[in-house]
Tab-separated table of C-alpha atoms in Angstrom:
chain	number	residue	atom	x	y	z
A	17	MET	CA	21.794	-45.705	-40.797
A	18	ARG	CA	19.449	-47.730	-38.663
A	19	LYS	CA	22.085	-47.785	-35.868
A	20	PHE	CA	22.365	-43.969	-35.931
A	21	THR	CA	18.596	-43.602	-35.767
A	22	LYS	CA	18.390	-45.867	-32.727
A	23	VAL	CA	21.116	-43.931	-30.907
A	24	ALA	CA	19.437	-40.642	-31.715
A	25	VAL	CA	16.123	-41.900	-30.384
A	26	LEU	CA	17.750	-43.114	-27.172
A	27	ALA	CA	19.517	-39.780	-26.716
A	28	LEU	CA	16.278	-37.866	-27.251
A	29	GLY	CA	14.541	-40.082	-24.724
A	30	ALA	CA	17.246	-39.365	-22.166
A	31	ILE	CA	16.870	-35.599	-22.679
A	32	VAL	CA	13.085	-35.743	-22.281
A	33	ALA	CA	13.436	-37.880	-19.168
A	34	GLN	CA	15.641	-35.208	-17.591
A	35	LEU	CA	13.125	-32.416	-18.132
A	36	SER	CA	11.431	-31.346	-14.911
A	37	PRO	CA	7.611	-31.441	-14.574
A	38	ALA	CA	7.697	-27.636	-14.303
A	39	THR	CA	9.538	-27.368	-17.619
A	40	LEU	CA	7.076	-29.665	-19.311
A	41	ALA	CA	4.154	-27.747	-17.795
A	42	ALA	CA	5.616	-24.496	-19.043
A	43	GLY	CA	5.835	-25.949	-22.514
A	44	ARG	CA	2.180	-26.915	-22.401
A	45	ALA	CA	1.216	-23.479	-21.099
A	46	GLU	CA	3.036	-21.796	-23.970
A	47	ALA	CA	0.840	-23.704	-26.375
A	48	ALA	CA	-2.379	-22.785	-24.567
A	49	ASP	CA	-4.807	-20.228	-25.949
A	50	PRO	CA	-4.688	-16.780	-24.300
A	51	ILE	CA	-7.120	-16.182	-21.446
A	52	THR	CA	-9.498	-13.259	-21.977
A	53	VAL	CA	-10.347	-11.352	-18.804
A	54	PHE	CA	-13.022	-8.652	-18.575
A	55	ALA	CA	-12.365	-6.522	-15.474
A	56	ALA	CA	-13.728	-3.368	-13.859
A	57	ALA	CA	-11.786	-0.230	-14.862
A	58	SER	CA	-10.612	0.368	-11.293
A	59	LEU	CA	-8.578	-2.866	-11.436
A	60	LYS	CA	-6.431	-1.855	-14.414
A	61	GLU	CA	-2.942	-1.496	-12.922
A	62	SER	CA	-3.287	-4.368	-10.460
A	63	VAL	CA	-4.644	-6.904	-12.927
A	64	GLU	CA	-2.128	-5.867	-15.589
A	65	THR	CA	0.686	-6.597	-13.141
A	66	ILE	CA	-0.840	-9.909	-12.099
A	67	ALA	CA	-1.349	-10.935	-15.723
A	68	ALA	CA	2.305	-10.166	-16.468
A	69	ASP	CA	3.403	-12.306	-13.516
A	70	TRP	CA	1.117	-15.117	-14.672
A	71	LYS	CA	2.625	-15.034	-18.152
A	72	ALA	CA	6.163	-15.032	-16.745
A	73	GLU	CA	5.377	-18.087	-14.627
A	74	THR	CA	3.272	-20.099	-17.066
A	75	GLY	CA	4.023	-18.738	-20.525
A	76	ASN	CA	0.308	-18.189	-21.036
A	77	GLU	CA	-0.862	-14.786	-22.228
A	78	VAL	CA	-3.809	-12.909	-20.719
A	79	ARG	CA	-5.872	-10.569	-22.855
A	80	LEU	CA	-7.389	-7.795	-20.773
A	81	SER	CA	-10.422	-5.610	-21.352
A	82	PHE	CA	-11.219	-2.855	-18.836
A	83	ALA	CA	-14.437	-0.823	-18.685
A	84	GLY	CA	-17.392	-0.128	-16.412
A	85	SER	CA	-18.772	-3.342	-14.941
A	86	SER	CA	-22.174	-2.656	-16.472
A	87	ALA	CA	-20.733	-2.366	-19.986
A	88	LEU	CA	-18.655	-5.524	-19.591
A	89	ALA	CA	-21.565	-7.521	-18.177
A	90	LYS	CA	-23.770	-6.504	-21.096
A	91	GLN	CA	-21.058	-7.538	-23.548
A	92	ILE	CA	-20.749	-10.957	-21.901
A	93	GLU	CA	-24.518	-11.347	-21.932
A	94	GLU	CA	-24.459	-10.672	-25.667
A	95	GLY	CA	-21.821	-13.344	-26.237
A	96	ALA	CA	-18.504	-11.513	-26.004
A	97	PRO	CA	-15.678	-14.083	-25.723
A	98	ALA	CA	-14.583	-13.554	-22.125
A	99	ASP	CA	-13.165	-16.353	-19.974
A	100	VAL	CA	-13.135	-14.542	-16.608
A	101	PHE	CA	-15.221	-11.591	-15.400
A	102	ILE	CA	-14.316	-9.383	-12.427
A	103	SER	CA	-17.062	-6.940	-11.479
A	104	ALA	CA	-16.841	-3.959	-9.142
A	105	ASP	CA	-20.138	-4.870	-7.512
A	106	LEU	CA	-22.400	-7.815	-6.789
A	107	LYS	CA	-25.277	-6.489	-8.892
A	108	TRP	CA	-23.739	-7.142	-12.300
A	109	MET	CA	-22.351	-10.520	-11.317
A	110	ASP	CA	-25.800	-11.433	-9.987
A	111	HIS	CA	-27.246	-10.308	-13.318
A	112	LEU	CA	-24.991	-12.637	-15.279
A	113	ASP	CA	-25.508	-15.451	-12.783
A	114	LYS	CA	-29.286	-15.262	-13.188
A	115	ALA	CA	-28.852	-15.149	-16.959
A	116	GLY	CA	-26.757	-18.324	-16.853
A	117	ARG	CA	-23.683	-16.539	-18.207
A	118	ILE	CA	-21.207	-17.494	-15.462
A	119	LYS	CA	-20.234	-20.809	-13.872
A	120	SER	CA	-21.776	-20.267	-10.448
A	121	ALA	CA	-19.519	-22.804	-8.724
A	122	THR	CA	-16.456	-20.690	-9.623
A	123	ARG	CA	-17.846	-17.423	-8.277
A	124	VAL	CA	-15.856	-15.816	-5.468
A	125	ASN	CA	-15.915	-12.463	-3.661
A	126	LEU	CA	-12.389	-11.323	-4.445
A	127	LEU	CA	-11.819	-7.789	-3.141
A	128	GLY	CA	-13.159	-4.818	-1.211
A	129	ASN	CA	-12.579	-1.067	-1.686
A	130	ARG	CA	-13.540	2.400	-0.381
A	131	ILE	CA	-14.965	5.487	-2.088
A	132	VAL	CA	-13.442	8.914	-1.514
A	133	LEU	CA	-13.944	12.566	-2.375
A	134	VAL	CA	-11.087	13.887	-4.509
A	135	ALA	CA	-9.978	17.289	-5.783
A	136	PRO	CA	-7.212	18.397	-8.178
A	137	LYS	CA	-3.797	18.157	-6.492
A	138	ASP	CA	-3.392	21.947	-6.237
A	139	SER	CA	-6.917	22.615	-4.970
A	140	THR	CA	-7.292	24.583	-1.750
A	141	LEU	CA	-10.639	22.959	-0.938
A	142	THR	CA	-11.034	20.947	2.251
A	143	ALA	CA	-13.916	18.720	3.308
A	144	THR	CA	-15.011	16.537	6.174
A	145	ILE	CA	-17.631	14.080	4.973
A	146	GLY	CA	-20.616	13.647	7.248
A	147	GLU	CA	-24.358	14.128	7.427
A	148	SER	CA	-25.453	17.195	5.426
A	149	PHE	CA	-21.868	18.289	4.738
A	150	PRO	CA	-21.799	21.349	2.409
A	151	LEU	CA	-20.880	19.626	-0.832
A	152	ALA	CA	-22.959	21.964	-3.011
A	153	THR	CA	-21.204	24.968	-1.488
A	154	LEU	CA	-17.804	23.411	-2.092
A	155	LEU	CA	-18.690	22.841	-5.747
A	156	GLY	CA	-19.777	26.411	-6.338
A	157	ASP	CA	-20.414	26.699	-10.071
A	158	GLY	CA	-18.385	23.556	-10.755
A	159	ARG	CA	-19.456	19.959	-11.380
A	160	LEU	CA	-19.106	16.800	-9.316
A	161	ALA	CA	-17.412	14.097	-11.389
A	162	MET	CA	-18.900	10.632	-10.895
A	163	ALA	CA	-19.241	7.418	-12.856
A	164	ASN	CA	-22.749	6.839	-14.240
A	165	VAL	CA	-24.920	6.856	-11.122
A	166	ASP	CA	-27.529	4.481	-12.525
A	167	ALA	CA	-25.297	1.749	-13.930
A	168	VAL	CA	-21.605	1.912	-13.019
A	169	PRO	CA	-20.780	0.588	-9.517
A	170	ALA	CA	-18.604	3.535	-8.425
A	171	GLY	CA	-21.436	5.870	-9.388
A	172	THR	CA	-24.150	3.865	-7.671
A	173	TYR	CA	-22.073	3.599	-4.484
A	174	GLY	CA	-21.428	7.344	-4.582
A	175	LYS	CA	-25.068	8.231	-5.131
A	176	ALA	CA	-26.128	5.897	-2.309
A	177	ALA	CA	-23.667	7.579	0.047
A	178	LEU	CA	-24.835	11.076	-0.873
A	179	GLU	CA	-28.462	10.055	-0.398
A	180	LYS	CA	-27.687	8.488	2.980
A	181	LEU	CA	-25.870	11.651	4.095
A	182	GLY	CA	-28.724	13.870	2.910
A	183	VAL	CA	-26.853	15.845	0.272
A	184	TRP	CA	-27.869	14.204	-3.024
A	185	GLN	CA	-30.762	16.568	-3.722
A	186	SER	CA	-28.485	19.579	-3.384
A	187	VAL	CA	-25.935	18.309	-5.937
A	188	LYS	CA	-27.833	16.008	-8.324
A	189	ASP	CA	-28.056	18.747	-10.974
A	190	LYS	CA	-24.337	19.435	-10.686
A	191	VAL	CA	-23.121	15.910	-11.428
A	192	ALA	CA	-20.924	15.287	-14.475
A	193	GLN	CA	-21.498	11.599	-15.201
A	194	ALA	CA	-18.745	9.587	-16.901
A	195	GLU	CA	-18.823	6.171	-18.554
A	196	ASN	CA	-16.591	4.623	-15.866
A	197	VAL	CA	-14.744	5.578	-12.710
A	198	ARG	CA	-11.426	6.248	-14.473
A	199	ALA	CA	-13.127	8.715	-16.798
A	200	ALA	CA	-14.560	10.504	-13.752
A	201	LEU	CA	-11.114	10.556	-12.160
A	202	LEU	CA	-9.663	12.124	-15.305
A	203	LEU	CA	-12.143	15.003	-15.156
A	204	VAL	CA	-10.758	15.940	-11.746
A	205	SER	CA	-7.128	15.286	-12.635
A	206	ARG	CA	-7.452	17.619	-15.635
A	207	THR	CA	-9.150	20.219	-13.388
A	208	GLU	CA	-12.303	20.045	-15.506
A	209	ALA	CA	-14.232	19.304	-12.297
A	210	PRO	CA	-13.358	20.687	-8.840
A	211	LEU	CA	-14.459	17.515	-7.028
A	212	GLY	CA	-15.153	13.889	-7.799
A	213	ILE	CA	-16.146	10.619	-6.177
A	214	VAL	CA	-13.935	7.662	-7.047
A	215	TYR	CA	-12.498	4.551	-5.445
A	216	GLU	CA	-9.634	5.105	-3.056
A	217	THR	CA	-7.472	2.817	-5.205
A	218	ASP	CA	-8.105	5.056	-8.250
A	219	ALA	CA	-7.022	8.159	-6.392
A	220	LYS	CA	-3.759	6.461	-5.447
A	221	VAL	CA	-2.705	5.894	-9.067
A	222	ASP	CA	-3.294	9.459	-10.282
A	223	ALA	CA	-0.798	12.061	-9.096
A	224	GLY	CA	-3.125	14.770	-10.422
A	225	VAL	CA	-5.615	14.383	-7.570
A	226	LYS	CA	-5.659	14.379	-3.799
A	227	ILE	CA	-8.062	12.734	-1.378
A	228	LEU	CA	-10.087	15.147	0.757
A	229	ASP	CA	-11.875	12.507	2.803
A	230	ARG	CA	-13.269	8.970	2.778
A	231	PHE	CA	-16.987	8.264	2.764
A	232	PRO	CA	-18.161	6.385	5.865
A	233	GLU	CA	-18.490	2.691	5.055
A	234	GLU	CA	-21.956	2.625	6.585
A	235	SER	CA	-23.160	5.303	4.131
A	236	HIS	CA	-23.314	2.892	1.178
A	237	PRO	CA	-23.560	-0.836	0.425
A	238	ALA	CA	-20.359	-2.794	1.004
A	239	ILE	CA	-18.020	-2.513	-1.993
A	240	VAL	CA	-17.342	-6.055	-3.184
A	241	TYR	CA	-15.550	-7.222	-6.335
A	242	PRO	CA	-16.775	-10.710	-7.305
A	243	ALA	CA	-15.024	-12.822	-9.953
A	244	ALA	CA	-16.081	-15.898	-11.912
A	245	VAL	CA	-15.390	-18.009	-14.984
A	246	THR	CA	-17.939	-17.434	-17.736
A	247	THR	CA	-20.232	-20.171	-18.977
A	248	ASP	CA	-18.973	-19.865	-22.555
A	249	SER	CA	-15.315	-20.232	-21.590
A	250	LYS	CA	-13.638	-23.283	-23.085
A	251	ASN	CA	-10.158	-22.341	-21.910
A	252	PRO	CA	-8.855	-24.900	-19.397
A	253	GLU	CA	-6.581	-22.250	-17.895
A	254	ALA	CA	-9.438	-19.916	-16.888
A	255	ALA	CA	-10.041	-21.596	-13.521
A	256	ALA	CA	-6.308	-21.665	-12.849
A	257	PHE	CA	-6.023	-17.915	-13.478
A	258	LEU	CA	-8.993	-17.263	-11.206
A	259	ALA	CA	-7.205	-19.249	-8.492
A	260	TYR	CA	-4.021	-17.270	-9.189
A	261	LEU	CA	-5.943	-14.055	-8.512
A	262	GLN	CA	-6.528	-15.412	-5.010
A	263	GLY	CA	-2.931	-16.468	-4.421
A	264	GLY	CA	-0.102	-14.905	-2.476
A	265	LYS	CA	1.498	-12.834	-5.250
A	266	ALA	CA	-1.828	-11.391	-6.381
A	267	HIS	CA	-2.754	-10.768	-2.745
A	268	ALA	CA	0.364	-8.623	-2.289
A	269	ILE	CA	-0.318	-6.640	-5.478
A	270	PHE	CA	-3.937	-5.945	-4.582
A	271	THR	CA	-3.046	-4.960	-1.023
A	272	ALA	CA	-0.303	-2.589	-2.186
A	273	ALA	CA	-2.858	-0.907	-4.463
A	274	GLY	CA	-5.189	-0.317	-1.497
A	275	PHE	CA	-7.734	-3.085	-2.022
A	276	THR	CA	-8.964	-5.292	0.792
A	277	VAL	CA	-8.480	-8.951	-0.091
A	278	LEU	CA	-11.618	-10.976	0.681
A	279	ALA	CA	-10.662	-14.323	-0.868
A	280	LYS	CA	-7.293	-16.002	-0.997
A	281	THR	CA	-5.732	-19.402	-1.560
A	282	ASN	CA	-2.355	-20.744	-0.532
């Protein structure tokens, strides 16, 4: 019996010795706790794809929560268990940074985007965005769909652009404010609003809308998506996932979706 046990042990040792480092790493990853990522609503399809690739490569699951950056930042500030936060603007990341809710050394400016004017796909409206362009006339009795203009990044960018172009006062009472940019997009896609202001990447994922024109980049603050690991995160894989978001595969996914990649690793 003792002889059999010794042989079995030796055989097991030989099998373990033949396992590659990648196989062993995968086994460790499978045992790791899921990573929880809070991300701006406009990132939904891209980050879902990246998270699926990450799981396929590492065996580690990613739990995703998408909403307006303002809502997510407030949840993190109140102690929500997020490991990584990706905001659609610098303001809300700055807010958490000042509150000591992110690990500042991990913070990176990840992506850029554009805002556009959209209409339902069958709309006959046309528009050329410029100073004092007739947005109120185009709306007629309809509403302009936007994310919350006081809190949600897509809304604040849109309001800033309209103010810069001198048309905000003419349309401010016609704005239908939504809780996030995807909700604003849906109002247009369902033809509940004749026009809306959303990110260019949002317009590309909804076949129910068409882009009438882009807003000039100089009409609003630069659109930057920062990302960071949260202070409360205890997951050792959080930093690795943040690095993965800057890698080649993620780069290709973000670029295909229409984002501009600002940070990348090899």
